[in-house]
Tab-separated table of C-alpha atoms in Angstrom:
chain	number	residue	atom	x	y	z
A	1	UNK	CA	16.399	-1.465	23.530
A	2	UNK	CA	15.277	2.392	25.123
A	3	UNK	CA	13.002	0.217	27.198
A	4	UNK	CA	9.661	2.525	25.543
A	5	UNK	CA	6.578	0.497	24.705
A	6	UNK	CA	5.587	1.413	20.905
A	7	UNK	CA	2.707	3.299	20.271
A	8	UNK	CA	2.480	1.223	16.487
A	9	UNK	CA	3.364	-1.808	14.787
A	10	UNK	CA	6.067	-0.955	12.444
A	11	UNK	CA	4.766	-1.120	8.449
A	12	UNK	CA	7.133	-3.801	7.002
A	13	UNK	CA	5.344	-3.844	2.837
A	14	UNK	CA	5.630	-6.993	0.661
A	15	UNK	CA	7.301	-7.306	-2.215
A	16	UNK	CA	4.441	-6.015	-4.303
A	17	UNK	CA	3.705	-3.505	-1.618
A	18	UNK	CA	7.439	-2.308	-2.318
A	19	UNK	CA	7.009	-2.627	-5.707
A	20	UNK	CA	4.107	0.066	-6.103
A	21	UNK	CA	5.524	2.647	-3.719
A	22	UNK	CA	8.596	2.414	-5.162
A	23	UNK	CA	7.416	5.373	-7.166
A	24	UNK	CA	7.888	3.599	-10.594
A	25	UNK	CA	5.353	3.899	-13.692
A	26	UNK	CA	2.691	0.681	-13.336
A	27	UNK	CA	0.559	0.373	-16.143
A	28	UNK	CA	-3.250	-0.451	-15.165
A	29	UNK	CA	-2.299	-4.450	-15.968
A	30	UNK	CA	0.309	-4.550	-13.461
A	31	UNK	CA	-1.267	-2.768	-11.057
A	32	UNK	CA	-3.625	-5.681	-10.983
A	33	UNK	CA	-1.630	-7.659	-10.535
A	34	UNK	CA	-0.002	-5.884	-7.784
A	35	UNK	CA	-2.601	-5.352	-6.073
A	36	UNK	CA	-3.735	-9.427	-5.729
A	37	UNK	CA	-1.052	-9.925	-4.350
A	38	UNK	CA	-1.509	-7.502	-0.919
A	39	UNK	CA	-2.526	-8.808	1.845
A	40	UNK	CA	-6.143	-8.479	2.864
A	41	UNK	CA	-5.038	-5.927	6.180
A	42	UNK	CA	-2.191	-3.693	3.643
A	43	UNK	CA	-3.102	-0.235	4.720
A	44	UNK	CA	-2.444	0.407	0.655
A	45	UNK	CA	-5.881	-0.927	0.132
A	46	UNK	CA	-7.828	2.121	2.219
A	47	UNK	CA	-5.273	4.323	0.412
A	48	UNK	CA	-6.156	3.219	-3.258
A	49	UNK	CA	-9.657	3.635	-2.680
A	50	UNK	CA	-9.114	7.226	-1.536
A	51	UNK	CA	-7.169	7.464	-5.171
A	52	UNK	CA	-10.118	5.768	-7.491
A	53	UNK	CA	-12.579	7.701	-6.326
A	54	UNK	CA	-13.813	10.113	-8.851
A	55	UNK	CA	-12.996	13.848	-8.352
A	56	UNK	CA	-16.648	16.602	-8.143
A	57	UNK	CA	-16.272	20.055	-8.796
């Protein structure tokens, strides 16, 4: 409509990604189930890898 080219493709989460992004408390077994339903190319995979790395002091 604006006649401008997109710089990036908008992120539209799947239902499993939406549940994760809603910020509710998710138990470990629930998280495993949700991760199994994330698409392989989901940007959340890289985000979760960073969060799961051990913290070094």
